[in-house]
Each structure stands twice: as C-alpha cells, then as structure tokens.
CSV table of C-alpha atoms and ligand atoms in Angstrom, one decimal:
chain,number,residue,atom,x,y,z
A,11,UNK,CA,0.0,0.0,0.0
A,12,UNK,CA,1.7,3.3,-0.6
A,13,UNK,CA,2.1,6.1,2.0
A,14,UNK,CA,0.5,9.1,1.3
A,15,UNK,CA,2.9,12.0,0.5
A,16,UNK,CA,4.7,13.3,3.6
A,17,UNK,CA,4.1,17.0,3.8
A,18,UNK,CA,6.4,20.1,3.9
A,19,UNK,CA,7.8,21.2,7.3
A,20,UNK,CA,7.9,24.8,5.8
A,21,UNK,CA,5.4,26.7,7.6
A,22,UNK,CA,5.2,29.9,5.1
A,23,UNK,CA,2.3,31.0,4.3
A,24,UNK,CA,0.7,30.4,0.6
A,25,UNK,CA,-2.9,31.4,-0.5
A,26,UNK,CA,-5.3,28.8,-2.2
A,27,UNK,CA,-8.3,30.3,-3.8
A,28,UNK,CA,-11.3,28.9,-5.3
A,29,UNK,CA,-12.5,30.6,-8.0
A,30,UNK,CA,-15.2,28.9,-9.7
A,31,UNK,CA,-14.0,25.9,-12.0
A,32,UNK,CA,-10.6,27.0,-11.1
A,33,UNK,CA,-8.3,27.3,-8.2
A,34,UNK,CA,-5.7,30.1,-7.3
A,35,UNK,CA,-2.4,29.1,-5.3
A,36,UNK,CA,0.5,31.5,-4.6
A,37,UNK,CA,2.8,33.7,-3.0
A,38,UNK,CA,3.1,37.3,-3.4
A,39,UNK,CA,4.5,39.9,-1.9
A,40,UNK,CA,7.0,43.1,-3.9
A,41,UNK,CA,10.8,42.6,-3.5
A,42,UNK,CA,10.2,38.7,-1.9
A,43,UNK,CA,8.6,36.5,-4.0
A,44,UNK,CA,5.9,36.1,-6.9
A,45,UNK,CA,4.5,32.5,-8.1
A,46,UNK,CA,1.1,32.1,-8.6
A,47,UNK,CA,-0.4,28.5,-10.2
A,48,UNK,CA,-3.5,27.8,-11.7
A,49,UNK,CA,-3.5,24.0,-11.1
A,50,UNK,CA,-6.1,23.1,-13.5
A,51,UNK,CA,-4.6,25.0,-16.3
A,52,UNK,CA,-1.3,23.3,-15.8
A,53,UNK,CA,0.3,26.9,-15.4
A,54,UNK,CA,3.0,28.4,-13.0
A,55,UNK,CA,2.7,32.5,-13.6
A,56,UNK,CA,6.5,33.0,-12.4
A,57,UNK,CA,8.2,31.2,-10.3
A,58,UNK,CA,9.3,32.9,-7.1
A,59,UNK,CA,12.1,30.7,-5.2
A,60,UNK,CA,9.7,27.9,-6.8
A,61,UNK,CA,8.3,26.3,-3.6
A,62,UNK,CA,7.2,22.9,-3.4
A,63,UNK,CA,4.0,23.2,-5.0
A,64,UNK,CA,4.8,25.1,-8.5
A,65,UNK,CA,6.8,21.8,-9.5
A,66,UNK,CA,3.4,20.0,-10.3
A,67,UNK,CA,3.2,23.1,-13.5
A,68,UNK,CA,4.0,22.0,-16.5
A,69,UNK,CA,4.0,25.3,-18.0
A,70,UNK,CA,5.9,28.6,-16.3
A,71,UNK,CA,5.0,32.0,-17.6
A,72,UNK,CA,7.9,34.4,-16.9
A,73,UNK,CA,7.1,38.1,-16.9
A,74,UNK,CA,10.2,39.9,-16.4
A,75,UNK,CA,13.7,39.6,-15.1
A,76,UNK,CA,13.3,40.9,-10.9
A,77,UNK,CA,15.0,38.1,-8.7
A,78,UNK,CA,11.7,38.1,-7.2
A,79,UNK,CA,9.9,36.5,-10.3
A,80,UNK,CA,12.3,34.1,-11.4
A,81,UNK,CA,15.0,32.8,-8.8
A,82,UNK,CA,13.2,29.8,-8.7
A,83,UNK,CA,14.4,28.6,-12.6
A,84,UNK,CA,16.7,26.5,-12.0
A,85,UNK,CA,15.3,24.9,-8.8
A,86,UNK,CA,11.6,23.8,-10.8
A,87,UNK,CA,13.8,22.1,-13.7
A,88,UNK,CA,16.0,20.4,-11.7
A,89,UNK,CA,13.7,19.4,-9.5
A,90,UNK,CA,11.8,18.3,-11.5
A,91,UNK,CA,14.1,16.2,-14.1
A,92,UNK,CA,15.4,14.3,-10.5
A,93,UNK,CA,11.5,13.5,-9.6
A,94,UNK,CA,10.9,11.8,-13.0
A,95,UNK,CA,8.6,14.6,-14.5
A,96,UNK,CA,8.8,15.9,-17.7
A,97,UNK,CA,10.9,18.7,-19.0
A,98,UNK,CA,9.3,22.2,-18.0
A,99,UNK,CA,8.0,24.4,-20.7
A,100,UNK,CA,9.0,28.1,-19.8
A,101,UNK,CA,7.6,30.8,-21.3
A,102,UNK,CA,9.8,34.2,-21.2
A,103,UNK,CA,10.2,37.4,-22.8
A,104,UNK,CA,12.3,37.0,-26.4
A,105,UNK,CA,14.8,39.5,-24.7
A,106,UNK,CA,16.0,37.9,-22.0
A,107,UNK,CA,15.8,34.1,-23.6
A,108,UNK,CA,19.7,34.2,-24.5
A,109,UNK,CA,20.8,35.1,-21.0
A,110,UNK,CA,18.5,32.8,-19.4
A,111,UNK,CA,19.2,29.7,-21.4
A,112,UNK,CA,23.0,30.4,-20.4
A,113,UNK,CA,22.4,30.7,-16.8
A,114,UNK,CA,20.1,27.1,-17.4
A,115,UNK,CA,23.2,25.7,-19.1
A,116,UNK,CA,25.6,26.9,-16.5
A,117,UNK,CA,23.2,25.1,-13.6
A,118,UNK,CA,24.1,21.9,-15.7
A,119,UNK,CA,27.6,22.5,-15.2
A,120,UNK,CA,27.3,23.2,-11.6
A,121,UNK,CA,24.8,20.3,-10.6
A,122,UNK,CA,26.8,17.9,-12.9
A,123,UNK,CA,23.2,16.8,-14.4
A,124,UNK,CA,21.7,17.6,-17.8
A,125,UNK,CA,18.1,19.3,-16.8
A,126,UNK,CA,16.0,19.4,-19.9
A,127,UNK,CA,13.9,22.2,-20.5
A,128,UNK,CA,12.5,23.9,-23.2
A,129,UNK,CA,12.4,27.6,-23.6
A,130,UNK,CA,9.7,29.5,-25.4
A,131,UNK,CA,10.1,33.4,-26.5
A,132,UNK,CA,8.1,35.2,-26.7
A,133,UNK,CA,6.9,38.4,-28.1
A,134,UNK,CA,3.6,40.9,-27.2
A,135,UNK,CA,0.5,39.5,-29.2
A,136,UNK,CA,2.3,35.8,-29.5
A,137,UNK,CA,-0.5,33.2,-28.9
A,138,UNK,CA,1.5,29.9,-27.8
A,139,UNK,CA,-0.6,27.0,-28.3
A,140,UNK,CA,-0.6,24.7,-25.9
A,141,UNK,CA,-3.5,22.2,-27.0
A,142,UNK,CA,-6.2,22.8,-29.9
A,143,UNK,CA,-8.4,24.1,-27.9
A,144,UNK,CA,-5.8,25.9,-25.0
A,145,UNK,CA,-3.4,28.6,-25.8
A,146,UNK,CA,-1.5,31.5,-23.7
A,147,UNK,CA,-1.1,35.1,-25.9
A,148,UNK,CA,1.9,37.5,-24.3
A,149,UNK,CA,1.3,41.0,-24.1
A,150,UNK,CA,3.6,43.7,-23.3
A,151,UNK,CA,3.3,45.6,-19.8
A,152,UNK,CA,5.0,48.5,-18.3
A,153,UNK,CA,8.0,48.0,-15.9
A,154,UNK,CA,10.3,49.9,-17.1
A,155,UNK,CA,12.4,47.2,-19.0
A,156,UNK,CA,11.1,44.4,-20.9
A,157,UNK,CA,8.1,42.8,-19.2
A,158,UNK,CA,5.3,40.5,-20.4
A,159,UNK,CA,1.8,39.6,-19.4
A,160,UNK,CA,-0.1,36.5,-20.2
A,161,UNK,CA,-3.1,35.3,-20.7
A,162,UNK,CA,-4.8,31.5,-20.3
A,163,UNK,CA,-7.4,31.3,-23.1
A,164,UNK,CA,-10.1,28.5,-23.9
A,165,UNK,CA,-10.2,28.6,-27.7
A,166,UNK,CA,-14.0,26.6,-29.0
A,167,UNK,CA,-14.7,26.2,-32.9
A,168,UNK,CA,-18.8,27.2,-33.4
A,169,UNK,CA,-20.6,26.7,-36.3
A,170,UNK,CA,-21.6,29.7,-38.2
A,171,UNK,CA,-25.2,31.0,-38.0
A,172,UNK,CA,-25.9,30.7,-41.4
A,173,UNK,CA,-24.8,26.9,-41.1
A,174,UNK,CA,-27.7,26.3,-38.3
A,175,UNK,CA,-30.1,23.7,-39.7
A,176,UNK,CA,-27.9,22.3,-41.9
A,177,UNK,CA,-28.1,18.6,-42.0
A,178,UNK,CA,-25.0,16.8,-40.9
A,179,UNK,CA,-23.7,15.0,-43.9
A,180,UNK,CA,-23.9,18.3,-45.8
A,181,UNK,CA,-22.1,20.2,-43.1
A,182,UNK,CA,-19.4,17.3,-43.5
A,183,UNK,CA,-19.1,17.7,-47.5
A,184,UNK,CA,-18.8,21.2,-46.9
A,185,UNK,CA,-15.9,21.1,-44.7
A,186,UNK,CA,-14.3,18.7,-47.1
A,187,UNK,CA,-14.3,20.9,-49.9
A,188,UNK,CA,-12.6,23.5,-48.0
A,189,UNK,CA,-15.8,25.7,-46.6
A,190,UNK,CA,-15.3,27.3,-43.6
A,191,UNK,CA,-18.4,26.7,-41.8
A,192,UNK,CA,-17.3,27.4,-37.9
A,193,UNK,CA,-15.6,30.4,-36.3
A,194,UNK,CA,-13.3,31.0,-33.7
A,195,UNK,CA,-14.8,31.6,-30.0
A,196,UNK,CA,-11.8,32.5,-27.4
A,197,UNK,CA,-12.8,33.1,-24.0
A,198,UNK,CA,-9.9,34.5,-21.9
A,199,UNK,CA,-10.1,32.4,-18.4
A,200,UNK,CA,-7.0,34.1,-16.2
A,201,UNK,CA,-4.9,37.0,-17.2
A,202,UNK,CA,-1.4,37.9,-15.0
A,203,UNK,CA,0.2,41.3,-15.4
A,204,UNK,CA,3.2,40.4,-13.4
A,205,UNK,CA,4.5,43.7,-12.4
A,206,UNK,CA,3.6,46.6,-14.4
A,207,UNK,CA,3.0,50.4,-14.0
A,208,UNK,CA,-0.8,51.9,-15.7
A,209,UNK,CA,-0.6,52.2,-19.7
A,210,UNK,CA,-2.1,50.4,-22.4
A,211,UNK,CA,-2.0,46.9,-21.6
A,212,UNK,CA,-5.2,47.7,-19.3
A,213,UNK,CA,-6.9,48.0,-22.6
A,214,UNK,CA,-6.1,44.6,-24.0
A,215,UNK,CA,-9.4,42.9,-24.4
A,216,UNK,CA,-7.6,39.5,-22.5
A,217,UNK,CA,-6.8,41.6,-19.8
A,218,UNK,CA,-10.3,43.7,-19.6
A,219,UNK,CA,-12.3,40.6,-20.0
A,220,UNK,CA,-10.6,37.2,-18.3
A,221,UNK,CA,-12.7,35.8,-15.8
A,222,UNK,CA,-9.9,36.4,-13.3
A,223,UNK,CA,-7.6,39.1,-13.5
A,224,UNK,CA,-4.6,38.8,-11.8
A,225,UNK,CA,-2.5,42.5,-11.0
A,226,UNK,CA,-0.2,44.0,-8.6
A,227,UNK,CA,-0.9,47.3,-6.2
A,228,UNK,CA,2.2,47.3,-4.8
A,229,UNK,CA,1.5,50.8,-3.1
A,230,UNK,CA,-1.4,52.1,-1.0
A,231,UNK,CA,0.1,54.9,1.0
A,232,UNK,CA,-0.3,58.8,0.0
A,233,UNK,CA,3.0,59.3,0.2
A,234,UNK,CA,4.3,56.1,-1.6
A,235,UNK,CA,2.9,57.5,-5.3
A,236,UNK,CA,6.2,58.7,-5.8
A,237,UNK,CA,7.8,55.1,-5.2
A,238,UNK,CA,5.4,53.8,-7.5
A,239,UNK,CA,6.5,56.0,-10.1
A,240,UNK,CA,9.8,55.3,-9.5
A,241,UNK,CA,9.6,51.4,-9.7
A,242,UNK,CA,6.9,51.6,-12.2
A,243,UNK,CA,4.4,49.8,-9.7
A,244,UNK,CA,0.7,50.2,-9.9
A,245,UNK,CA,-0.5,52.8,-7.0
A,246,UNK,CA,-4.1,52.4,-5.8
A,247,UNK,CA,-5.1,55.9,-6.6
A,248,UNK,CA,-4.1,54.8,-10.8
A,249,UNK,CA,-5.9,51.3,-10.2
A,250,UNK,CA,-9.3,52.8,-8.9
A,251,UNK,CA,-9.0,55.0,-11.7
A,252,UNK,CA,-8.8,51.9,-14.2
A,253,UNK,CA,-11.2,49.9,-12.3
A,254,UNK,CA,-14.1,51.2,-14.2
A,255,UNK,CA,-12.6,49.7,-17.2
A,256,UNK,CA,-12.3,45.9,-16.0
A,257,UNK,CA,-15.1,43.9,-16.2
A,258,UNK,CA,-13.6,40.5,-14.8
A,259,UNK,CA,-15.6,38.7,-12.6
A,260,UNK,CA,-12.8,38.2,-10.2
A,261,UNK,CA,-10.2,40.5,-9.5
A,262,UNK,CA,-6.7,39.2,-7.5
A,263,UNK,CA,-4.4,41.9,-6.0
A,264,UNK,CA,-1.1,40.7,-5.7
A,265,UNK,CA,2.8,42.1,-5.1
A,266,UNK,CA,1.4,44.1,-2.3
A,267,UNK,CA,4.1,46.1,-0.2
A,268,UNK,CA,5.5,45.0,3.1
A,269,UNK,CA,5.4,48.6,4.0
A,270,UNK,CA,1.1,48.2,4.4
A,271,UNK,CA,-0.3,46.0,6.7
A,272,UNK,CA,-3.3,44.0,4.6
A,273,UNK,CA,-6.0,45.5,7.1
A,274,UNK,CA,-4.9,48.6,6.5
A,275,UNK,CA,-4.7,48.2,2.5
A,276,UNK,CA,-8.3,46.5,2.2
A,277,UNK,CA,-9.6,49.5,4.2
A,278,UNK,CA,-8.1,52.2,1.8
A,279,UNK,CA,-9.4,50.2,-0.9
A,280,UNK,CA,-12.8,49.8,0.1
A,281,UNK,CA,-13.1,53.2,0.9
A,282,UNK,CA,-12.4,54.1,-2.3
A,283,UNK,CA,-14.5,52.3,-4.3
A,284,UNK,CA,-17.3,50.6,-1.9
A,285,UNK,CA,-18.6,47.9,-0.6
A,286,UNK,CA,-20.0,46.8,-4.1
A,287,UNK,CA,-17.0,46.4,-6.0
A,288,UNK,CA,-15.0,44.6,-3.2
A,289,UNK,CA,-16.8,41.5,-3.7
A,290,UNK,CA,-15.0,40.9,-6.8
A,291,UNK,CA,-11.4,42.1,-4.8
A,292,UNK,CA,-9.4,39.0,-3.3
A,293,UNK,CA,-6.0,40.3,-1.8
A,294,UNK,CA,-4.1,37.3,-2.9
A,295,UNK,CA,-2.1,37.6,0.8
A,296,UNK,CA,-4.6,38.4,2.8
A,297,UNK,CA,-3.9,35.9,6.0
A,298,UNK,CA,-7.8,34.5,6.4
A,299,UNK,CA,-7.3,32.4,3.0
A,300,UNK,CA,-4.1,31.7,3.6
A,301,UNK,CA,-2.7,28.2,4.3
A,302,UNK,CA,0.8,26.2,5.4
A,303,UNK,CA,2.9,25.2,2.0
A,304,UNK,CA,2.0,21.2,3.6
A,305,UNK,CA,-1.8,22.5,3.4
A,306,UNK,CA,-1.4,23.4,-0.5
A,307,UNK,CA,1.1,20.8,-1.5
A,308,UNK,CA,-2.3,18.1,-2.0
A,309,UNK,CA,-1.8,18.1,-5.7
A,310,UNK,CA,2.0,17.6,-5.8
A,311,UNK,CA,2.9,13.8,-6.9
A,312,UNK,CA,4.9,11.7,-4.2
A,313,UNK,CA,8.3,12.6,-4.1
A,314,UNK,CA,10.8,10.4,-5.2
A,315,UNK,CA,13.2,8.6,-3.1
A,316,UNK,CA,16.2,10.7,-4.0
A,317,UNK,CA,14.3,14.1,-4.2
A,318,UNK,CA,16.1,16.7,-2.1
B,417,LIG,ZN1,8.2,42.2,-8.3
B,418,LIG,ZN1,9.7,43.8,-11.1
C-alpha cells in the first residue's frame, strides 16, 4: 500500500483560492517572491524561489527579469528532471531568452546533471498553443524594462449561424471541400500582469475581460505615489481609476508592499471604491485564506526517493 505523501515542514504562508471551476495558489509579496499556479490550467505564472507546489506546472509564464519572479528557474527544472517529470516548458520574454538559457546551461555545469527544458520566447500579441483548444497570448506591460503579461485562453470552434439547420452530412461535404463553416470563439479564463505600472495593456481585451484578473498594487500609501512612479508599480489611486474599465468577474491583488499592513490596504481600498466592488477584490495575501505550503502541496505527486 503506498504512504500518502509526507508533507512540507515549511510553515510559510501560501494562499489557495477557489474561484469557480478554477483554483488560485500562490505567493506574493513586492521585492520577496511572486508565483502564482492555476492548477487546472497546468500553469505556473512566475516562479518565485519555486516552492514545493509550482513543480506540479508543466508550463511557467515568466514576466520579467526581478529576482523576485524568477529565482526559482533552476530549482523547478532540476527538481523536476530528478522527480521523474517531464521537461518544463518556460515561457519568457524574447529578450531575456539568450541570458537565461546560459544561466540554465551553466546550472548543468554546476549540478553535474543535464536538466532538460524547453524555452519558449516570446513576443507581445504571441499566442502559444498549448493544445487545440488551450493557448497563452503575451502582451507587453510596463516596468520599465522588458516585461510581459499573459493570458490562459479557452479557444472553441462554433458553427456559423448561417450553417444552423444544416443537415449533418452536408455540413461534412462542406468542410471537405474546403468551406469554412465554424468560427473561432476565445474566452480568456486568467490573465497575470506580473508587475507593471498603468498604460495600455489595461486596454487589452484578455486583460479587460478574463474571468480572473490577476495584478499587482504594490502601493497604497499617500506618500508612496512617488515610489510607485519610481519602480513603475501600480499605485491604488491609478488602479481605482482603471477599475471602471475591468469587467472581470474576479479581481486578485497581488505584489502588495511590506510597508502596508493587509487591514490597513483592504480598508483604503474599500473606501475608495465601496462595498459593491470589493466582492470581486481578493487580496491574494490576505492571512484569512491563507494556508501552510503542507496544506497546498495536496496536488504535488509523491516525491521520489532521491528528491532533495
Ligand atoms: Zn516584483
Ligand atoms: Zn519587477
């Protein structure tokens, strides 16, 4: 009979969310760490210093370069390649692919083991497909450098209304002498900003219309606009003013400053915009949802005997 998993000892905090068909699970917090996976899309949105749970992603969408998104690399491919599991699929900005992939390389030197991976660039408006009906589109954000977001989207086929009614085996001859007789439905499911400043990419239709939006308000204070500005952060005085804009039906805050206690940032918010529009406004880090790593680690395969 086989043992069930043992569990982490680590005793840091992660959130787990459930959000209708899909679930939530991360860390986030500016200048720390930022990994966020959406188990049921098989998707890792950066990779923080990768704790246990991100290794069960098959798929890691980096944003940008910050320690704080993508320590974890090397960690979640060599991990991985010594549990059995298959080579990770990273996702990254087309600009930073060539130093990455050398810092990968170098790892193999240093670990004396040949990690497979496979690296993906990728450019603002790319749509990477991951099945027929699954794909991920980049879109460029504002950090100052170069910085991605992505977004998870459910691609369907429909059959054109001027095709309703049509009987089967016609439909069939159609499609076989080349007649387009279905169109293209996508449905954006999550969308993650990674760490951006306001601009443009709060117009993308992905990011105005997944079902959950995921974005960082690193700064609530008054007196912290300026350090927004600086560090092209989102403050909360430029995302009420977008809010209007952003019709998902979930909204997660992430990458939320040390500096601002959670209590303190909820209450600025909600005085801001109301009662009303908090309901769709999880704080990713807010302690009440938040659980032990052991407590999130349920959908991480057992580990194998030489995993350390
Ligand atoms: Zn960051
Ligand atoms: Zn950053």
């Amino acid at each position: 009979m086989s043992q069930p998993p043992e569990k982490s000892f680590l005793v840091q905090k992660f959130a787990k969310l459930g959000l209708g068909a899909l679930h939530v699970i991360g860390y986030s917090v500016a200048g720390e760490e930022t990994v966020i996976q959406v188990p049921e899309l098989n998707i890792c949105f950066d990779i923080g210093r990768s704790p246990y749970f991100a290794l069960t992603s098959d798929i890691v969408c980096i944003t940008h370069s910050h320690m704080d998104h993508i320590a974890g690399l090397g960690y979640y491919l060599s991990q991985r390649n010594f549990q059995g599991m298959k080579p990770g699929t990273i996702l990254i900005p087309r600009e930073i692919e060539r130093p990455v992939d050398a810092l990968l390389k170098c790892w193999r030197d240093v670990e004396r083991q040949g990690t497979p991976y496979t690296l993906v660039p990728m450019s603002p408006g790319q749509l990477f497909d991951v099945r027929k009906d699954f794909g991920i589109r980049a879109f460029a954000t504002h950090h100052g450098g170069v910085s991605l977001g992505y977004a998870a989207i459910s691609v369907r086929e429909k059959l054109k209304p001027e095709y309703m009614g049509t009987p089967g085996p016609e439909l069939a001859k159609m499609r076989k002498s080349g007649v387009e007789i279905q169109y293209r439905v996508e449905v954006p499911l999550v969308a993650f900003l990674g760490d951006t400043t306001a601009g443009p990419v709060f117009d993308q239709p992905d990011v105005q219309n997944a079902q959950i939006l995921i974005t960082e308000v690193t700064f609530f204070d008054p007196d912290h606009r300026a350090k927004a500005k600086a560090g092209k952060h989102l403050h909360v005085d430029a995302f009420v003013d977008l809010l209007p804009k952003l019709k998902n039906e979930h909204i997660i805050i992430m990458h939320v400053s040390r500096r601002s206690g959670m209590r303190r940032v909820k209450n600025i918010l909600r005085r801001k915009i109301g009662e009303g529009q908090m309901q769709r406004i999880t704080f990713l880090m807010d302690l009440e949802d938040a659980r032990d790593e052991g407590e999130v680690e349920e959908l991480a395969p057992p580990p194998a005997e030489n995993a350390e």
